[in-house]
């Protein structure tokens, strides 16, 4: 059997198919707001970087196929549960058909999007639960089984996956519910296991506090390790900037003049205007990087050949000049 994920695969047709998938779906748009997964990661710096669009938002073919498997698995799991007499499962916002059930926290800068809300599960038929569905590899399924046996069902999620646990607590917190029902399946939904988790108000407050730090923190949080080979850093999207010398992408989110405000919006302090999603992506010529996003040491403020102010940083063996982004002048999305 050909392994699609080793280079080369030996099958040019499949290689072309994977490249076509990446070209079509791999360039994800940046998230406008902080999500449930960000507050559960060990590294708060990772969430701070993501919220500020520090690195490209892309996915490999392997990741895209996994996401697709997860979406299909969620449909299968929902259909299975809905087939049980007495169970009601809502997977859409009844006020916005076709949209996920969602809520906002942290002045509109945090959004939680639920797989659903379920009532009538046989273990607790009268209690409404946040419902989440996950499709994971077999090794992770097996670990959850062991954690249920070792720690008990109600404590298993916290031991099994910190990100999913934080997501569960935030979703219960945001929805005003006290129970969480997680169904976990192996690829292809060949095997299914579930766990229920109770709402822990103190933990939810901790996670909400982490979300506030990501949104309103004016300085980058500390690294979890100074070793780029550390497991928590090795596969991070922002590793090349955090540990290397990659200059971040240009957008309003990476600009020192841009500030998140209550209400879920951002303001350009230099121009005194609110910036929408499209404007933030484009930025303007007066963009100046937030100093904590430049992977080097600030040297001084200077003037360029046109007598315009520039900022000089020592990045590795080179001097990085942060000045006017002239290529942004003609972008019609930028109103200033």
Tab-separated table of C-alpha atoms in Angstrom:
chain	number	residue	atom	x	y	z
A	1	UNK	CA	0.000	0.000	0.000
A	2	UNK	CA	1.335	3.439	-0.925
A	3	UNK	CA	1.929	5.777	2.005
A	4	UNK	CA	0.480	9.144	0.944
A	5	UNK	CA	2.407	11.079	3.546
A	6	UNK	CA	5.999	10.135	2.802
A	7	UNK	CA	8.023	11.971	0.190
A	8	UNK	CA	8.040	10.724	-2.480
A	9	UNK	CA	4.915	8.566	-2.442
A	10	UNK	CA	5.860	6.699	-5.600
A	11	UNK	CA	2.485	7.617	-7.064
A	12	UNK	CA	2.576	10.903	-9.019
A	13	UNK	CA	-1.214	10.966	-9.281
A	14	UNK	CA	-1.684	10.858	-5.527
A	15	UNK	CA	1.102	13.370	-5.009
A	16	UNK	CA	-0.674	15.699	-7.440
A	17	UNK	CA	-3.960	15.131	-5.600
A	18	UNK	CA	-2.370	16.062	-2.271
A	19	UNK	CA	-0.812	19.193	-3.760
A	20	UNK	CA	-4.142	20.179	-5.318
A	21	UNK	CA	-5.855	19.739	-1.950
A	22	UNK	CA	-3.287	21.948	-0.243
A	23	UNK	CA	-3.565	24.570	-2.974
A	24	UNK	CA	-7.351	24.674	-2.658
A	25	UNK	CA	-7.873	24.300	1.086
A	26	UNK	CA	-4.493	24.731	2.769
A	27	UNK	CA	-4.508	28.515	3.004
A	28	UNK	CA	-6.809	29.067	5.953
A	29	UNK	CA	-7.879	32.568	6.853
A	30	UNK	CA	-6.669	33.848	10.211
A	31	UNK	CA	-9.095	33.524	13.100
A	32	UNK	CA	-10.696	36.791	14.049
A	33	UNK	CA	-10.989	35.837	17.701
A	34	UNK	CA	-9.505	33.587	20.357
A	35	UNK	CA	-10.966	30.069	20.360
A	36	UNK	CA	-11.425	27.411	23.004
A	37	UNK	CA	-8.318	25.494	21.988
A	38	UNK	CA	-5.956	28.451	22.583
A	39	UNK	CA	-6.550	28.708	26.323
A	40	UNK	CA	-5.731	25.061	26.989
A	41	UNK	CA	-2.280	25.010	25.455
A	42	UNK	CA	0.603	24.973	27.895
A	43	UNK	CA	2.188	27.915	26.053
A	44	UNK	CA	0.292	31.192	26.403
A	45	UNK	CA	2.771	32.807	23.998
A	46	UNK	CA	1.438	30.543	21.254
A	47	UNK	CA	-2.076	31.928	21.705
A	48	UNK	CA	-0.771	35.509	21.869
A	49	UNK	CA	1.105	35.012	18.582
A	50	UNK	CA	-1.914	33.397	16.905
A	51	UNK	CA	-4.282	36.181	17.962
A	52	UNK	CA	-1.860	38.639	16.365
A	53	UNK	CA	-1.518	36.684	13.104
A	54	UNK	CA	2.229	36.297	13.498
A	55	UNK	CA	2.642	33.355	11.111
A	56	UNK	CA	0.905	32.059	7.982
A	57	UNK	CA	-2.261	30.089	8.621
A	58	UNK	CA	-1.817	26.981	6.476
A	59	UNK	CA	-2.551	23.262	6.661
A	60	UNK	CA	-0.871	20.278	5.034
A	61	UNK	CA	-2.785	17.653	3.070
A	62	UNK	CA	-2.472	15.301	6.026
A	63	UNK	CA	-4.044	17.842	8.360
A	64	UNK	CA	-6.817	18.623	5.896
A	65	UNK	CA	-7.687	14.939	5.542
A	66	UNK	CA	-7.805	14.612	9.327
A	67	UNK	CA	-10.156	17.592	9.571
A	68	UNK	CA	-12.368	16.099	6.877
A	69	UNK	CA	-12.461	12.793	8.752
A	70	UNK	CA	-13.446	14.694	11.887
A	71	UNK	CA	-16.319	16.485	10.154
A	72	UNK	CA	-17.647	13.246	8.675
A	73	UNK	CA	-17.267	11.453	11.989
A	74	UNK	CA	-19.189	14.178	13.795
A	75	UNK	CA	-22.152	13.627	11.442
A	76	UNK	CA	-22.081	9.864	12.043
A	77	UNK	CA	-21.920	10.321	15.822
A	78	UNK	CA	-24.763	12.850	15.803
A	79	UNK	CA	-26.955	10.505	13.765
A	80	UNK	CA	-26.235	7.630	16.159
A	81	UNK	CA	-27.217	9.691	19.189
A	82	UNK	CA	-30.359	11.095	17.565
A	83	UNK	CA	-31.523	7.547	16.902
A	84	UNK	CA	-31.835	6.875	20.665
A	85	UNK	CA	-35.436	7.338	21.898
A	86	UNK	CA	-35.710	10.301	24.260
A	87	UNK	CA	-32.549	12.053	23.127
A	88	UNK	CA	-32.688	15.549	21.689
A	89	UNK	CA	-29.526	16.854	20.087
A	90	UNK	CA	-29.277	20.384	18.696
A	91	UNK	CA	-26.324	21.023	16.395
A	92	UNK	CA	-27.474	24.354	14.952
A	93	UNK	CA	-28.443	27.711	16.379
A	94	UNK	CA	-32.244	27.755	16.121
A	95	UNK	CA	-32.155	31.521	15.565
A	96	UNK	CA	-29.565	31.188	12.774
A	97	UNK	CA	-30.264	28.004	10.785
A	98	UNK	CA	-27.099	26.580	9.311
A	99	UNK	CA	-24.892	28.178	11.984
A	100	UNK	CA	-23.218	26.510	14.926
A	101	UNK	CA	-24.389	27.201	18.457
A	102	UNK	CA	-21.956	29.779	19.782
A	103	UNK	CA	-21.256	32.324	22.504
A	104	UNK	CA	-18.813	35.163	23.158
A	105	UNK	CA	-16.640	36.099	26.137
A	106	UNK	CA	-13.788	38.546	26.840
A	107	UNK	CA	-15.625	41.550	25.416
A	108	UNK	CA	-16.390	39.700	22.184
A	109	UNK	CA	-12.779	38.649	21.483
A	110	UNK	CA	-13.338	35.036	22.535
A	111	UNK	CA	-15.776	32.827	20.637
A	112	UNK	CA	-16.895	29.321	21.506
A	113	UNK	CA	-18.517	27.224	18.780
A	114	UNK	CA	-20.185	24.054	20.027
A	115	UNK	CA	-20.810	20.826	18.195
A	116	UNK	CA	-24.137	20.759	19.983
A	117	UNK	CA	-26.285	20.635	23.102
A	118	UNK	CA	-27.798	17.297	24.102
A	119	UNK	CA	-30.618	16.337	26.486
A	120	UNK	CA	-31.817	12.860	27.350
A	121	UNK	CA	-28.637	10.794	27.601
A	122	UNK	CA	-29.434	7.729	29.661
A	123	UNK	CA	-26.839	8.457	32.365
A	124	UNK	CA	-28.521	11.786	33.221
A	125	UNK	CA	-31.718	12.175	31.160
A	126	UNK	CA	-32.898	15.453	32.683
A	127	UNK	CA	-29.620	17.365	32.457
A	128	UNK	CA	-28.593	19.376	29.410
A	129	UNK	CA	-24.979	18.728	28.347
A	130	UNK	CA	-22.611	20.525	26.020
A	131	UNK	CA	-21.899	17.925	23.338
A	132	UNK	CA	-18.548	17.654	21.600
A	133	UNK	CA	-17.414	15.027	19.095
A	134	UNK	CA	-13.770	14.194	18.379
A	135	UNK	CA	-12.201	11.811	15.872
A	136	UNK	CA	-8.663	10.915	16.951
A	137	UNK	CA	-6.078	8.250	16.189
A	138	UNK	CA	-6.368	4.796	17.729
A	139	UNK	CA	-3.492	5.424	20.136
A	140	UNK	CA	-5.325	8.397	21.620
A	141	UNK	CA	-8.558	6.410	21.897
A	142	UNK	CA	-6.712	3.684	23.781
A	143	UNK	CA	-5.208	6.244	26.140
A	144	UNK	CA	-8.637	7.651	26.964
A	145	UNK	CA	-9.849	4.147	27.852
A	146	UNK	CA	-6.936	3.753	30.243
A	147	UNK	CA	-7.514	7.178	31.775
A	148	UNK	CA	-11.191	6.380	32.412
A	149	UNK	CA	-10.180	3.214	34.256
A	150	UNK	CA	-7.410	4.927	36.198
A	151	UNK	CA	-8.999	8.266	37.114
A	152	UNK	CA	-12.725	7.653	36.700
A	153	UNK	CA	-14.984	8.980	33.963
A	154	UNK	CA	-15.535	12.447	35.432
A	155	UNK	CA	-11.780	13.079	35.806
A	156	UNK	CA	-10.546	11.373	32.660
A	157	UNK	CA	-10.810	14.317	30.255
A	158	UNK	CA	-8.545	16.546	32.331
A	159	UNK	CA	-5.887	13.831	32.405
A	160	UNK	CA	-6.333	12.837	28.771
A	161	UNK	CA	-6.104	16.155	26.932
A	162	UNK	CA	-5.515	19.589	28.469
A	163	UNK	CA	-6.741	21.448	25.379
A	164	UNK	CA	-10.037	19.546	25.192
A	165	UNK	CA	-10.516	19.927	28.951
A	166	UNK	CA	-10.092	23.706	28.749
A	167	UNK	CA	-12.470	23.800	25.802
A	168	UNK	CA	-15.056	21.822	27.764
A	169	UNK	CA	-14.847	24.122	30.779
A	170	UNK	CA	-15.079	27.266	28.668
A	171	UNK	CA	-18.033	25.906	26.703
A	172	UNK	CA	-19.965	25.047	29.851
A	173	UNK	CA	-19.014	28.430	31.293
A	174	UNK	CA	-20.141	30.322	28.217
A	175	UNK	CA	-23.393	28.386	27.819
A	176	UNK	CA	-24.357	28.390	31.490
A	177	UNK	CA	-24.413	24.564	31.619
A	178	UNK	CA	-22.858	22.279	34.202
A	179	UNK	CA	-22.222	19.055	32.259
A	180	UNK	CA	-20.170	18.133	29.214
A	181	UNK	CA	-20.618	14.975	27.138
A	182	UNK	CA	-17.710	14.070	24.872
A	183	UNK	CA	-17.924	11.293	22.296
A	184	UNK	CA	-14.555	10.192	20.935
A	185	UNK	CA	-14.155	7.969	17.882
A	186	UNK	CA	-11.263	6.316	16.089
A	187	UNK	CA	-10.710	7.155	12.389
A	188	UNK	CA	-13.675	6.067	10.310
A	189	UNK	CA	-15.747	5.841	13.526
A	190	UNK	CA	-14.778	2.182	13.984
A	191	UNK	CA	-14.692	2.523	17.760
A	192	UNK	CA	-16.429	4.993	20.094
A	193	UNK	CA	-15.926	5.932	23.737
A	194	UNK	CA	-17.497	8.711	25.790
A	195	UNK	CA	-16.768	10.690	28.941
A	196	UNK	CA	-18.820	13.124	30.948
A	197	UNK	CA	-17.194	16.067	32.721
A	198	UNK	CA	-18.547	18.374	35.424
A	199	UNK	CA	-18.292	22.142	35.297
A	200	UNK	CA	-15.504	23.484	37.508
A	201	UNK	CA	-16.108	27.238	38.001
A	202	UNK	CA	-12.622	27.955	39.339
A	203	UNK	CA	-10.947	26.234	36.402
A	204	UNK	CA	-13.227	28.031	33.958
A	205	UNK	CA	-12.197	31.350	35.514
A	206	UNK	CA	-8.532	30.377	35.108
A	207	UNK	CA	-9.064	29.635	31.425
A	208	UNK	CA	-11.053	32.829	30.911
A	209	UNK	CA	-8.184	34.687	32.555
A	210	UNK	CA	-5.785	33.115	30.062
A	211	UNK	CA	-8.022	34.295	27.225
A	212	UNK	CA	-7.953	37.837	28.626
A	213	UNK	CA	-4.157	37.682	28.807
A	214	UNK	CA	-4.012	36.668	25.146
A	215	UNK	CA	-6.332	39.482	24.099
A	216	UNK	CA	-5.225	42.375	26.282
A	217	UNK	CA	-1.647	41.410	27.104
A	218	UNK	CA	0.564	44.202	25.794
A	219	UNK	CA	3.734	42.110	25.966
A	220	UNK	CA	4.482	38.639	24.658
A	221	UNK	CA	4.219	35.954	27.368
A	222	UNK	CA	7.374	34.023	28.210
A	223	UNK	CA	8.358	30.941	26.224
A	224	UNK	CA	7.660	27.577	27.813
A	225	UNK	CA	11.185	26.557	26.765
A	226	UNK	CA	14.245	28.142	25.207
A	227	UNK	CA	14.939	24.903	23.368
A	228	UNK	CA	13.308	24.833	19.900
A	229	UNK	CA	13.474	21.018	19.991
A	230	UNK	CA	11.264	20.915	23.112
A	231	UNK	CA	8.112	18.931	22.312
A	232	UNK	CA	5.765	21.865	22.960
A	233	UNK	CA	7.818	24.076	20.614
A	234	UNK	CA	8.856	21.596	17.927
A	235	UNK	CA	5.495	21.528	16.138
A	236	UNK	CA	4.336	25.070	16.903
A	237	UNK	CA	3.248	27.217	13.945
A	238	UNK	CA	5.245	30.125	15.355
A	239	UNK	CA	8.521	28.334	16.058
A	240	UNK	CA	10.476	30.083	13.312
A	241	UNK	CA	9.665	33.485	14.812
A	242	UNK	CA	9.731	32.526	18.490
A	243	UNK	CA	13.007	30.578	18.311
A	244	UNK	CA	14.360	31.581	14.908
A	245	UNK	CA	14.792	34.718	12.864
A	246	UNK	CA	11.614	34.809	10.795
A	247	UNK	CA	10.054	38.265	10.556
A	248	UNK	CA	6.279	38.031	11.150
A	249	UNK	CA	3.669	38.666	8.478
A	250	UNK	CA	2.591	42.260	7.903
A	251	UNK	CA	-0.950	42.986	9.083
A	252	UNK	CA	-2.640	45.351	11.485
A	253	UNK	CA	-2.547	42.570	14.058
A	254	UNK	CA	1.281	42.582	14.101
A	255	UNK	CA	1.447	46.377	14.238
A	256	UNK	CA	2.427	48.288	17.372
A	257	UNK	CA	-0.297	50.867	16.619
A	258	UNK	CA	-3.144	48.322	16.732
A	259	UNK	CA	-5.117	47.658	19.923
A	260	UNK	CA	-8.004	45.264	20.671
A	261	UNK	CA	-10.950	47.017	22.285
A	262	UNK	CA	-14.077	45.867	24.168
A	263	UNK	CA	-16.777	44.954	21.674
A	264	UNK	CA	-14.629	42.517	19.722
A	265	UNK	CA	-13.019	45.108	17.467
A	266	UNK	CA	-9.559	46.636	16.918
A	267	UNK	CA	-8.484	50.265	16.679
A	268	UNK	CA	-5.525	51.832	14.892
A	269	UNK	CA	-4.167	54.229	17.507
A	270	UNK	CA	-2.054	56.048	14.885
A	271	UNK	CA	-4.973	56.922	12.584
A	272	UNK	CA	-7.690	56.842	15.236
A	273	UNK	CA	-9.967	54.499	13.303
A	274	UNK	CA	-11.605	51.130	13.829
A	275	UNK	CA	-10.206	48.481	11.482
A	276	UNK	CA	-12.256	45.645	10.004
A	277	UNK	CA	-11.015	42.161	9.086
A	278	UNK	CA	-10.076	43.029	5.499
A	279	UNK	CA	-8.228	46.191	6.499
A	280	UNK	CA	-6.333	44.306	9.197
A	281	UNK	CA	-5.152	41.779	6.619
A	282	UNK	CA	-3.882	44.485	4.285
A	283	UNK	CA	-2.333	46.900	6.834
A	284	UNK	CA	-0.978	50.286	5.724
A	285	UNK	CA	2.388	51.789	4.879
A	286	UNK	CA	2.801	53.128	8.430
A	287	UNK	CA	2.823	49.610	9.850
A	288	UNK	CA	5.454	49.140	12.537
A	289	UNK	CA	5.965	45.749	14.120
A	290	UNK	CA	5.125	45.251	17.757
A	291	UNK	CA	8.649	44.995	19.203
A	292	UNK	CA	7.906	41.688	20.944
A	293	UNK	CA	7.165	40.149	17.553
A	294	UNK	CA	10.547	40.968	16.022
A	295	UNK	CA	12.941	38.056	16.715
A	296	UNK	CA	15.868	40.242	17.713
A	297	UNK	CA	17.049	43.132	19.854
A	298	UNK	CA	16.013	46.731	19.308
A	299	UNK	CA	19.007	48.917	18.438
A	300	UNK	CA	17.771	52.443	17.820
A	301	UNK	CA	15.433	54.768	15.958
A	302	UNK	CA	16.999	56.294	12.838
A	303	UNK	CA	16.132	58.092	9.600
A	304	UNK	CA	16.193	56.484	6.159
A	305	UNK	CA	17.384	58.079	2.922
A	306	UNK	CA	14.036	59.902	2.645
A	307	UNK	CA	14.346	61.301	6.181
A	308	UNK	CA	11.557	59.027	7.400
A	309	UNK	CA	11.754	57.381	10.772
A	310	UNK	CA	12.751	53.712	10.851
A	311	UNK	CA	13.412	51.272	13.672
A	312	UNK	CA	16.562	49.163	13.647
A	313	UNK	CA	16.776	45.676	15.165
A	314	UNK	CA	19.640	43.215	15.430
A	315	UNK	CA	18.291	39.920	14.075
A	316	UNK	CA	20.996	37.289	14.087
A	317	UNK	CA	23.936	38.634	12.095
A	318	UNK	CA	21.807	41.178	10.229
A	319	UNK	CA	20.183	44.515	10.934
A	320	UNK	CA	16.442	44.515	10.256
A	321	UNK	CA	14.998	47.891	9.236
A	322	UNK	CA	11.347	48.402	10.139
A	323	UNK	CA	10.116	51.293	8.010
A	324	UNK	CA	7.287	52.327	5.717
A	325	UNK	CA	5.693	49.423	3.847
A	326	UNK	CA	5.572	51.137	0.468
A	327	UNK	CA	4.088	48.148	-1.314
A	328	UNK	CA	0.908	48.689	0.702
A	329	UNK	CA	0.257	52.173	-0.678
A	330	UNK	CA	-2.027	51.148	-3.526
A	331	UNK	CA	-4.109	48.552	-1.688
A	332	UNK	CA	-7.727	49.687	-2.168
A	333	UNK	CA	-8.836	48.031	1.076
A	334	UNK	CA	-6.724	50.394	3.173
A	335	UNK	CA	-8.683	53.599	3.858
A	336	UNK	CA	-5.692	55.634	5.051
